[in-house]
Every structure is written in C-alpha cells, then in structure tokens.
XYZ file of C-alpha atoms in Angstrom:
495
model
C 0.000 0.000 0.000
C 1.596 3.164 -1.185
C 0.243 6.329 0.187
C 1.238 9.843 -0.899
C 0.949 12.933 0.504
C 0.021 16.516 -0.612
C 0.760 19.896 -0.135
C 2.642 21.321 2.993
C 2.397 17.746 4.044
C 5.055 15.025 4.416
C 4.807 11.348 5.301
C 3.586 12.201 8.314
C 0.328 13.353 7.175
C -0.406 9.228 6.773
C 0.455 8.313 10.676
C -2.891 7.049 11.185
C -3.285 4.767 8.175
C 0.565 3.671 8.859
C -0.785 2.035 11.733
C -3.760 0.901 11.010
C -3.113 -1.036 7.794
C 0.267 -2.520 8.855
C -1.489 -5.787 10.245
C -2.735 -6.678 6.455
C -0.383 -4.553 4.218
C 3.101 -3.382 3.840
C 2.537 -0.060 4.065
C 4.681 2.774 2.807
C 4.206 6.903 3.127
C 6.510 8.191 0.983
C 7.775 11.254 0.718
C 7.667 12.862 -2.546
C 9.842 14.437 -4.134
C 11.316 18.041 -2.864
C 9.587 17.320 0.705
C 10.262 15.640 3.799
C 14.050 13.827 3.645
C 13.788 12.960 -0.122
C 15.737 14.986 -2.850
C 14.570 18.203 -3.962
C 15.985 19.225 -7.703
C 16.152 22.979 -8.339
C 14.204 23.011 -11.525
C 10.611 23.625 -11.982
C 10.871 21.280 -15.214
C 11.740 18.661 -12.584
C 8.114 18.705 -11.112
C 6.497 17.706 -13.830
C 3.848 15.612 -13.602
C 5.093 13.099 -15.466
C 8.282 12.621 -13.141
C 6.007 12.772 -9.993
C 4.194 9.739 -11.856
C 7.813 8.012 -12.301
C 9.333 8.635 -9.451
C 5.780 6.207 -8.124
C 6.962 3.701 -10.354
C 10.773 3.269 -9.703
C 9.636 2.940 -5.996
C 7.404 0.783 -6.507
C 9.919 -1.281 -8.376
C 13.224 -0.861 -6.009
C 10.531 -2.158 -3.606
C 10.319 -5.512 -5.709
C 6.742 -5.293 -6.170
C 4.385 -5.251 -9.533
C 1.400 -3.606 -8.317
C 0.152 -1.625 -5.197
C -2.769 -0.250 -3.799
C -2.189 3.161 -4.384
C -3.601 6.122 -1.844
C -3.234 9.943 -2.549
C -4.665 12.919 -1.333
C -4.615 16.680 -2.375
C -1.261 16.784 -4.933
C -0.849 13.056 -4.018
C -4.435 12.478 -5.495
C -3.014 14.329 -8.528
C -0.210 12.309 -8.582
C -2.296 8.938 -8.316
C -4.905 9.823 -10.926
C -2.157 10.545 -13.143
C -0.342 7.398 -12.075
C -3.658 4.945 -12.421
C -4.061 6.625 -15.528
C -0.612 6.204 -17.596
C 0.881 2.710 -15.862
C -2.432 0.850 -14.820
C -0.881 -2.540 -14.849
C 1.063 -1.312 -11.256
C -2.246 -0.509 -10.216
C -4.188 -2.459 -8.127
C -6.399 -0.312 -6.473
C -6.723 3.293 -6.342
C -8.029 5.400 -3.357
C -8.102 9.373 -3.816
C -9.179 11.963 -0.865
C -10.247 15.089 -1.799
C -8.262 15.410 -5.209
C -10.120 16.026 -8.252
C -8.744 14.631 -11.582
C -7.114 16.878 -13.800
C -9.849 16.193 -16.341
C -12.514 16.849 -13.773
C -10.675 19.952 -12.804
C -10.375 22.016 -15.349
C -13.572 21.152 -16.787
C -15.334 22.271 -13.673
C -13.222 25.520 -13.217
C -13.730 26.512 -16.391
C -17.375 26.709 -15.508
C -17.333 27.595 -11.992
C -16.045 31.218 -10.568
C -16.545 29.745 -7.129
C -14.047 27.052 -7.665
C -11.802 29.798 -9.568
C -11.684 32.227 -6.705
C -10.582 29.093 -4.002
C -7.887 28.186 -6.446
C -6.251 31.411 -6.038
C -3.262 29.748 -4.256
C -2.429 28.309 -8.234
C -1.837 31.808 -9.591
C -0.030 33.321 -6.850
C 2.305 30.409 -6.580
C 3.844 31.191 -9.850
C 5.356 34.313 -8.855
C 9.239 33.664 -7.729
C 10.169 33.885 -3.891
C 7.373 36.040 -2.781
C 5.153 32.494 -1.922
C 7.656 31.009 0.011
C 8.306 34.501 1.966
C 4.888 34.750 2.962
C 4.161 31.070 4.148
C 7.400 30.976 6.333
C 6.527 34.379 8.195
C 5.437 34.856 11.942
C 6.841 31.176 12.408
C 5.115 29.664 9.934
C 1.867 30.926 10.566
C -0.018 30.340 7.428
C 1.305 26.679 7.877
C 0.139 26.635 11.007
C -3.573 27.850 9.706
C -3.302 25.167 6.667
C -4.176 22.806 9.443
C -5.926 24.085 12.830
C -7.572 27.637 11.095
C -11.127 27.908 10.504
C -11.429 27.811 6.370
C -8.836 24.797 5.554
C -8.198 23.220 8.978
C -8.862 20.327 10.670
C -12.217 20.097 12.841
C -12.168 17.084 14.778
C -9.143 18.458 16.875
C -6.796 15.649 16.080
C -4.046 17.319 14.736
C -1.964 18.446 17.835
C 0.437 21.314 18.687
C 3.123 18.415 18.558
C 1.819 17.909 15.104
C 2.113 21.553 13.776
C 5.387 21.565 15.042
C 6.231 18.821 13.008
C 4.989 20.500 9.725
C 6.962 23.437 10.891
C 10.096 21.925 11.644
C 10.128 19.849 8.061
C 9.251 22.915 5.655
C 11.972 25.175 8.170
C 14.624 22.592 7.761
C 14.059 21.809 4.001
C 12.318 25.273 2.737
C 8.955 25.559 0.540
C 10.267 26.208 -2.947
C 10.204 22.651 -4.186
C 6.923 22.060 -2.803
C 5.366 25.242 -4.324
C 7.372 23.982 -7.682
C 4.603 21.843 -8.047
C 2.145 24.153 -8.854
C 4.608 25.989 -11.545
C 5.381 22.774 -13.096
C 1.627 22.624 -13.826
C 0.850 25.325 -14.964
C 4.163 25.941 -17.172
C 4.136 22.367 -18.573
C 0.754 21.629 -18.741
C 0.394 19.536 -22.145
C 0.481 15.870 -19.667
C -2.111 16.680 -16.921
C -4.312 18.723 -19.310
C -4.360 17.505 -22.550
C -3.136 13.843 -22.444
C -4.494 12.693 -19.823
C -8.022 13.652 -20.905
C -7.824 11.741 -23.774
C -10.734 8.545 -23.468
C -7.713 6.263 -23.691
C -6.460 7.376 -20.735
C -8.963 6.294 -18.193
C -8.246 4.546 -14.795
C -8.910 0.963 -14.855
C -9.055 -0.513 -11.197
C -11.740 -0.106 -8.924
C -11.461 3.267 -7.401
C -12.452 4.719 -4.125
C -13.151 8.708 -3.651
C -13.042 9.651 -0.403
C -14.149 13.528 -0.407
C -14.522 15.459 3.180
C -17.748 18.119 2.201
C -15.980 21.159 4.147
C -12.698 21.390 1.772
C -11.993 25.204 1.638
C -9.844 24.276 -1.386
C -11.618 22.290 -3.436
C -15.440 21.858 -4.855
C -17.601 18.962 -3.328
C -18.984 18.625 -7.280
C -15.135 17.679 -7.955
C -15.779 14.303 -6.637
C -18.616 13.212 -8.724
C -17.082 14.650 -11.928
C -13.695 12.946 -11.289
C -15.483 9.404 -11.011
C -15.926 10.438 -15.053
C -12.113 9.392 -15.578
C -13.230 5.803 -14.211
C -13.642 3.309 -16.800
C -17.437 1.753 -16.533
C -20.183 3.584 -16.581
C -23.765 3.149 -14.266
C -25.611 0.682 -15.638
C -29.184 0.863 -15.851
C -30.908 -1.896 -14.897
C -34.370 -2.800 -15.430
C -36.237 -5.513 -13.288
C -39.723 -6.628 -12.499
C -41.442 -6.318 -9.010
C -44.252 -7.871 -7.187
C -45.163 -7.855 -3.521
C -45.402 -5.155 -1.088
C -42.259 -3.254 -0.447
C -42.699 -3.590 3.231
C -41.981 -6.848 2.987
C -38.537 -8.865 2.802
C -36.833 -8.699 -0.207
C -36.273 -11.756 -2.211
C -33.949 -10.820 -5.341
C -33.795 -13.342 -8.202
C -31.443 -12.908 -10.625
C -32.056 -15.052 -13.799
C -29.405 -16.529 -16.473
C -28.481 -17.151 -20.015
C -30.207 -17.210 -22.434
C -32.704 -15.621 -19.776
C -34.356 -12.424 -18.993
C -37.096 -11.518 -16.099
C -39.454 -13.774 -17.235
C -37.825 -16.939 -16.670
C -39.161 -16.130 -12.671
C -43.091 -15.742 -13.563
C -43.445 -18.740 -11.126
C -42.151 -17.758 -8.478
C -43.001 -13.674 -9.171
C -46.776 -15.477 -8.603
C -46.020 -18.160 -5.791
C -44.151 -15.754 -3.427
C -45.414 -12.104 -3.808
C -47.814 -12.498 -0.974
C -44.557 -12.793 1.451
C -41.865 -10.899 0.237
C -41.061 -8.081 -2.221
C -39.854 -9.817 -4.614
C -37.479 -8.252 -7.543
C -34.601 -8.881 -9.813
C -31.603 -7.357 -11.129
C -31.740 -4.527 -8.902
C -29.078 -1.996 -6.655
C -30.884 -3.329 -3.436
C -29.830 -0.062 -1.837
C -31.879 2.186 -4.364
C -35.033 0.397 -3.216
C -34.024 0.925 0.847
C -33.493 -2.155 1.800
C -30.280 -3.614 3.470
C -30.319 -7.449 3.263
C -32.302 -9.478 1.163
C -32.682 -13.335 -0.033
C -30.851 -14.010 -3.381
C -31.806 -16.388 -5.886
C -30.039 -16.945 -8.550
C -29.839 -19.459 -11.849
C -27.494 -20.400 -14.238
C -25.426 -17.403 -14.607
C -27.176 -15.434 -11.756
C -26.214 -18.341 -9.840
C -22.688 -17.069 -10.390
C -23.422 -13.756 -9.431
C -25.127 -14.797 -6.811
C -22.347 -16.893 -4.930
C -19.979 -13.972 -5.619
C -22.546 -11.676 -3.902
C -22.986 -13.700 -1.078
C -19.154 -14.102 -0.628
C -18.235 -10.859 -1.530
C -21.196 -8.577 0.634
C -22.294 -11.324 3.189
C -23.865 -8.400 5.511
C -26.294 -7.695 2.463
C -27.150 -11.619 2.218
C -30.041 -13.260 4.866
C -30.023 -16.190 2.702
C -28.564 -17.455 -0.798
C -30.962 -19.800 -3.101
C -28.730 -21.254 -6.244
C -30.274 -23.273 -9.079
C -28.241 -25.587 -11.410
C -25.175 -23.235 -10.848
C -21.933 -24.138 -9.449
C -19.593 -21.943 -6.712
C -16.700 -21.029 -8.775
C -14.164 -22.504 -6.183
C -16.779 -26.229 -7.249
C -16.495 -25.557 -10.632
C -12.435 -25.249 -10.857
C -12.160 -28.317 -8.676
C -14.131 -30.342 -10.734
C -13.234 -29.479 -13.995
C -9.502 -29.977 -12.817
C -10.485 -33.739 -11.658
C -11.940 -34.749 -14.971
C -13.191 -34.244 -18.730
C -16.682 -34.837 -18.443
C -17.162 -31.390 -17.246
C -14.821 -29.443 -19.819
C -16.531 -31.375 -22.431
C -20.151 -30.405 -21.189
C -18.221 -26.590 -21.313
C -17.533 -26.616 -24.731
C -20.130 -23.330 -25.850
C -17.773 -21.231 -23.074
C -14.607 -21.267 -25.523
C -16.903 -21.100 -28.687
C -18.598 -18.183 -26.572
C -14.800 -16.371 -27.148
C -14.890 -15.638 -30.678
C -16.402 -12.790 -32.183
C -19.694 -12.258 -33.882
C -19.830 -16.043 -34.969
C -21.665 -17.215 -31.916
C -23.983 -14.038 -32.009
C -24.965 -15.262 -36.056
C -25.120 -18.395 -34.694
C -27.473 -18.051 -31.930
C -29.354 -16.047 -34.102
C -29.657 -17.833 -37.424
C -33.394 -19.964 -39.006
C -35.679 -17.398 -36.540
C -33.489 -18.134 -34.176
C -33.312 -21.637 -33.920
C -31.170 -22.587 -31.232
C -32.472 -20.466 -28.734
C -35.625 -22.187 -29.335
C -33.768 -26.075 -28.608
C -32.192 -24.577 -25.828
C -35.593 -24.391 -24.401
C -37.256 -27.363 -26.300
C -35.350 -29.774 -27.616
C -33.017 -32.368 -25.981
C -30.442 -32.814 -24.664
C -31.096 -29.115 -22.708
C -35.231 -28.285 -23.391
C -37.233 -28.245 -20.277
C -38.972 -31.477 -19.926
C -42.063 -31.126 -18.077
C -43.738 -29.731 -21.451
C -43.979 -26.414 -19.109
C -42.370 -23.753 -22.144
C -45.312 -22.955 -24.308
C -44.984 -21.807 -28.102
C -45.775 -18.084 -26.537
C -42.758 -18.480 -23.471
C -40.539 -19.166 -26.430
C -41.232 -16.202 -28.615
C -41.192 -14.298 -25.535
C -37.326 -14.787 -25.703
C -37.036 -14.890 -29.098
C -38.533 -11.230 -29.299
C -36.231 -10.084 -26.515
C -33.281 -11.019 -28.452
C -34.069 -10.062 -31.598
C -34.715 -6.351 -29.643
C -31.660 -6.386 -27.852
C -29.335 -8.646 -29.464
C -26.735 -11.342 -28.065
C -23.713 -9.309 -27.566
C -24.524 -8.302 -24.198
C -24.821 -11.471 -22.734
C -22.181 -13.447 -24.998
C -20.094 -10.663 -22.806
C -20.304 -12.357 -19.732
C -18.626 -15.502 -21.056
C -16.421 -13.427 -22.845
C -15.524 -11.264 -19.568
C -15.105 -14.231 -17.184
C -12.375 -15.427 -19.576
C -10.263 -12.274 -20.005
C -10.117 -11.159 -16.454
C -9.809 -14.340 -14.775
C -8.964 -13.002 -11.736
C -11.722 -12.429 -9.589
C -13.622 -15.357 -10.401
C -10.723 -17.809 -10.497
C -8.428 -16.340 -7.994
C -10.000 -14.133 -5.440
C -13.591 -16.535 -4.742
C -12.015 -19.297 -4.363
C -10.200 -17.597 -0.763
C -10.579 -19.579 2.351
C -11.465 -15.963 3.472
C -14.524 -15.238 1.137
C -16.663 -18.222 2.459
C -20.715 -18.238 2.157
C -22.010 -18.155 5.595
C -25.619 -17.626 5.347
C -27.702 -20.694 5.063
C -27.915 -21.902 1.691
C -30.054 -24.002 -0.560
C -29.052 -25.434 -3.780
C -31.842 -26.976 -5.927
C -30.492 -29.127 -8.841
C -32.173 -30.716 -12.082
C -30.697 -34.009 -12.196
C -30.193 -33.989 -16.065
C -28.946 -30.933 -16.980
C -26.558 -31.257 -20.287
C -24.440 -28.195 -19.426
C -23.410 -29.135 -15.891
C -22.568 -32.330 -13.827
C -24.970 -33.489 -11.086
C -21.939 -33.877 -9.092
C -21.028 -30.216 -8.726
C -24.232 -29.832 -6.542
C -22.156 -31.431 -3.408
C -18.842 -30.109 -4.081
C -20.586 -26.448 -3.887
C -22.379 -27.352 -0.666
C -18.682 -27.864 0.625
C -17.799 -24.539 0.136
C -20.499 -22.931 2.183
C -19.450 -22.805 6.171
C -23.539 -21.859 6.403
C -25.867 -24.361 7.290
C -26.480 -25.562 3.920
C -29.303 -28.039 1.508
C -29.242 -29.691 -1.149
C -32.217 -30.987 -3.154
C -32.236 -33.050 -6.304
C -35.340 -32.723 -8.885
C -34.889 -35.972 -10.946
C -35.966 -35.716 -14.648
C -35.554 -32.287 -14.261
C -33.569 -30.228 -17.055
C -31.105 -27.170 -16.738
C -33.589 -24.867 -16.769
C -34.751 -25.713 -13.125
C -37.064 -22.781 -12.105
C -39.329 -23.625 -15.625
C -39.230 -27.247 -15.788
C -40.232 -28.038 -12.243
C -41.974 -24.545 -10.854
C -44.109 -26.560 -8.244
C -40.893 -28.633 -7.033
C -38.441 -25.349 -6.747
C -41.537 -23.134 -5.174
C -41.548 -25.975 -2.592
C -38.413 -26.686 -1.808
C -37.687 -22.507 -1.547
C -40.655 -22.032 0.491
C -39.658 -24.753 3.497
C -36.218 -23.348 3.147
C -37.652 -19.324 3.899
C -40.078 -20.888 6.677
C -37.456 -22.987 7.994
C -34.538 -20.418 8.302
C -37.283 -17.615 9.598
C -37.791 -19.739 12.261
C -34.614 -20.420 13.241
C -33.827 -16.592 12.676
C -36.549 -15.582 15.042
C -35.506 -17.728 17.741
C-alpha cells in the first residue's frame, strides 16, 4: 500500500493509516519528491507531472513489487490519478481523498467562478520567492492555519500542537520552494495533466475509491462526482420486475443465459404475498439492506460472488443448477466430463460467430435450448408463446450483451478464479441449492462439491428428470423446496 501525501504535508500526514493497515499490508508513506528527507531538484521542469508519476513507479519497483494499492490525497491524489491513468498494470487499487482529476478539474473551473476564486493559491504560486516569503513568516503561521484555522483546517481536533510543530520543523529545515514547484510545473508544462491525460484512452482501470470530506476550503464537493468520469465503466441501468409489497422482505432473483425476467413468472406469482420480490436490482436504491438471493445459471454465479463478496447484504442465498466457482475449478480440474459439457464457453470467445449463430433460421437454437433435448425443459412447461417471448427479446436487444459475460469471465480471470475461491470469502448464510438431475451443461456432481464450500448451514435438493432450466421445468418442485427453506430459516432466525 503506497500512500502519498500533498501539499505542505510530508509522510507524516499518513500516521494514522501507517498504523492501522500494517497488520494486512506493507505499508509505505513516501515522501515525494522536494519534501520531507527525499531529494529536492532545483528546476521547476523537474516537477512535472510526469516525473512525480515516475518517481511512483521506480519505488514501486526498487521495492520488488508489480502492483500496489495506491492512496493519494490533495497533490498526491493528482499524482495517483495521473499514475492509475498512464501505468495501470502497477495498479491495483486506487483510493483518492479530496483530489479532483485533472480532467474533472479544469472542466469544472472553467465553468465555476466559485471554484476559480478558491484556487487562487495556483496563480499566486507562480510568482518567484514572494510564496515562500509569505508562508514561512510569523513562524510559519499560514502553515500553522493550513491545518488548525477555521477555512482549511482540521475540525475534529486531532491534529496536535506536537503535530504543527512537526509541519513546521520539516518545511523550516528543508524550505517551501520545491513544494510550491509543483504548482509551476503545472501550470508551465501543462500539455500531460491537461491535454493527455483527458484523452478517453487514458482512463483509470481498477476499482477506485473517492473519499471527499464536504468542508474542503480548497476544493469543490462537485469535484468528486465529476472525477469518477475518468473511471472506466459507466452506471448501468438496470431494469427488473417487481411484485409484492415493499414492506416486505426482499427476495432478489437474478435469472441466467439465455434468460431475462421472465424466466421467474413462477415464483413472481407463488411468493409475492410474502416478500417483495425483484430482480436485477441496486438493493440499496429500493431501501433495503439485506435481502434473499436467488439466482440461476449465470445469476447463480453472481449470486455466490454476492454472497461471498457482501455477506452483511445476504439473509439467505438460493442457487439453481449453478456451481460456486471454487466447485467448478475443482471439478473441472479432476476430470473431462465437465470441460466437455463446457464446450459453448470457448466457442462463446470468438467474435460475432456465436452471435450469427445463436441467431440464425428465426433463431433456432435459442428455441432447442428451451425445447429440444439434450437441454429443453422437460415437463412440457415452455409454451410456443414463453418461447417467442425470448425470441422477441433477443431479436430487440441482441446477443452481444450477454455473450459478454462468457467473454468477460475469460479475459479477467482473476476475480472469479483467484480471489472466490479464498478460504477468506466463504458463504455463511444458510444456503439451498436446488439441482435438475439432467442438466446437459453441468454435472450433477457439482451440486455437493458447492455445498462444501459454504461454512452456512447448507441443503441440497435433487429434482430428478428435471432439465437445466430448473425454475421452468419443475416450478411446483423449486416453489416448494424454496418455500420450506424461507419458513425454515425464519424460524430459526426468530428464535
């Protein structure tokens, strides 16, 4: 964990998170260049922001690491964006307090005389010598309001007389003009942070935390929303089907592929009478805090990722025919029956083929998916009008979209493959797992083997000639089995 500081700070503006990150992290404050005890070259040309950014990278190198989690605040946010932005593969996570991104800066300042007039500091730092003879005056006493004054300082009263006079005693012993060189490098070499970096190639890549504090005297609390702009990913609108009373529990399903909302009308009919039920939906946006997930197929995946990634939002977890990813790896690595039954996930890989594919004779293999062996539902449950139900939603919307999951899961590994399978990311709610006995795409077998990675009281039920698509081919079966599992747990949750 790298953590870098702003302006008049030094390393010792990270004390706190030293200490409390040290148990899980190798944490480092450095001091950047021209502060604290590291070297400070005369030049303004030497604070550009592209040597700021590599003098990040050479440490993070001569420290015989790839990547970090990178933390910045004020010039150190500047720094970090700038970083995350130009040498993303170092970057694991970022974390920025109250530093806007250059982007985000300049296009809000261009538009806002408030922000203008409490960047002041900027233009009167480029004059020579008179900046630095005005901060150090009176013993420091603008320094000393940068921290404990009423505008800028800090309000909960932890920063101590001790700590001032640590401040003081740094910029004292070492001066201000490579600090305040910062600020001229900007502004006289400002092709990197204002032009290339806002180019849409240039946008960070890792998942990102702002951290803003609403009573900066510096900066704009509009900063941090705009700077989230530079993040790659966009919100996502979701749409989703509700029925049941919103005072009620939540119970979220989450369907698969080749799926939409529709593939729940059983259970959107057997359970709206005790729960709120919904799918694909930010649970917080509808003000709830926990909720029961159910998920198929690939909601199934999403599911045990939710469960083992958020378990405080997670009462209980409900998976159909879908395997926990730590159960899938195992198995597949134990066998070929598996990888064989897989196949469609490498074909899934190539462009546009499987999307003409899927597609092609009115869309004919959606409709055996559903229908036809070896995969159809068997229970003669999918009418004529359920199929063209999905057939119309994918000729409106296409394949691409979903053929992305596949395609995603693949390409950035990690997560799925590396991080959920953690002895540390364990399901620990109490779990059901429903499982059509003859599903073609996946072995009965995985059922148990994800049942052993749930610490959670956990169930597993078996629906013999019952196909992949569980939820369809057996509604009374799965409303059943769900319905002793919620009256069972509720019990045991109220006593």
């Amino acid at each position: 964990m790298l953590l870098v500081h702003g302006f008049p700070e030094f390393w010792y503006s990270w004390r706190y998170q030293l200490k409390e990150f040290s148990s899980h992290y190798r944490v480092v404050a450095v001091d950047q260049r021209g502060y604290g005890d590291s070297d400070k070259p005369s030049s303004v040309y030497d604070y550009r922001l592209p040597m700021l950014v590599n003098d990040l990278k050479e440490l993070i190198i001569a420290l015989d690491y790839k990547k970090c989690v990178l933390v910045g605040h004020d010039w150190g946010g500047i720094v970090a964006w700038a970083f995350a932005q130009t040498v993303p593969d170092m970057v694991e996570h970022l974390i920025v307090m109250n530093a806007p991104s250059p982007h985000a800066f300049l296009n809000h300042a261009s538009n806002s005389l408030s922000q203008l007039k409490k960047s002041w500091y900027f233009f009167f730092f480029q004059v020579p010598y008179i900046p630095e003879l005005i901060i150090s005056l009176l013993d420091f006493d603008f320094l000393s309001n940068a921290f404990t004054g009423k505008t800028m300082g800090v309000r909960s009263g932890s920063v101590t007389e001790d700590d001032v006079e640590a401040y003081k005693f740094t910029f004292q012993r070492n001066g201000l003009t490579a600090p305040i060189n910062f600020y001229r490098g900007l502004v006289r070499y400002p092709d990197f942070a204002f032009s290339r970096l806002q180019s849409l190639q240039s946008k960070v890549m890792c998942p990102t935390l702002i951290i803003w504090g609403c009573k900066d005297g510096a900066l704009e609390k509009e900063l941090a929303a705009l700077s989230t702009e530079m993040v790659a990913g966009e919100d996502v609108r979701l749409h989703y089907v509700t029925n049941g009373s919103e005072d009620k529990p939540l119970l979220l399903l989450v369907h698969g592929f080749p799926e939409f909302w529709y593939s729940w009308r059983y259970q959107l009919k057997e359970f709206h009478d005790n729960y709120s039920i919904s799918q694909h939906i930010i649970i917080f946006r509808i003000g709830c805090k926990k909720c029961t997930v159910v998920g198929h197929d690939w909601g199934g995946i999403i599911a045990w990722a939710f469960a083992q990634t958020t378990p405080d939002m997670v009462e209980r977890l409900i998976i159909l025919n879908c395997p926990s990813s730590a159960a899938y790896v195992k198995h597949c690595s134990n066998g070929l029956s598996q990888l064989k039954k897989s196949w469609y996930i490498t074909l899934f890989q190539v462009p546009w083929i499987p999307e003409l594919f899927l597609s092609t004779e009115d869309y004919a293999a959606l409709t055996n998916s559903f229908t036809a062996r070896p995969m159809g539902v068997r229970s003669g449950a999918m009418t004529e009008n359920d199929v063209e139900a999905y057939k119309y939603t994918f000729q409106r919307n296409g394949f691409t979209a979903p053929l992305n999951y596949y395609r995603a899961l693949l390409r950035y590994p990690q997560f799925a493959f590396i991080r959920l399978q953690s002895p540390q990311l364990r399901v620990t709610c109490p779990t059901l797992i429903i499982w059509g006995c003859n599903d073609a795409a996946l072995d009965k077998e995985l059922a148990a083997l994800s049942a052993e990675t749930v610490e959670g009281d956990v169930t597993v039920k078996y629906i013999e000639e019952c196909s992949h698509w569980t939820q369809m081919d057996r509604p009374e079966d799965v409303n059943k089995y769900m319905r002793e599992f919620l009256e069972k747990t509720e019990k045991k949750t109220m006593l």
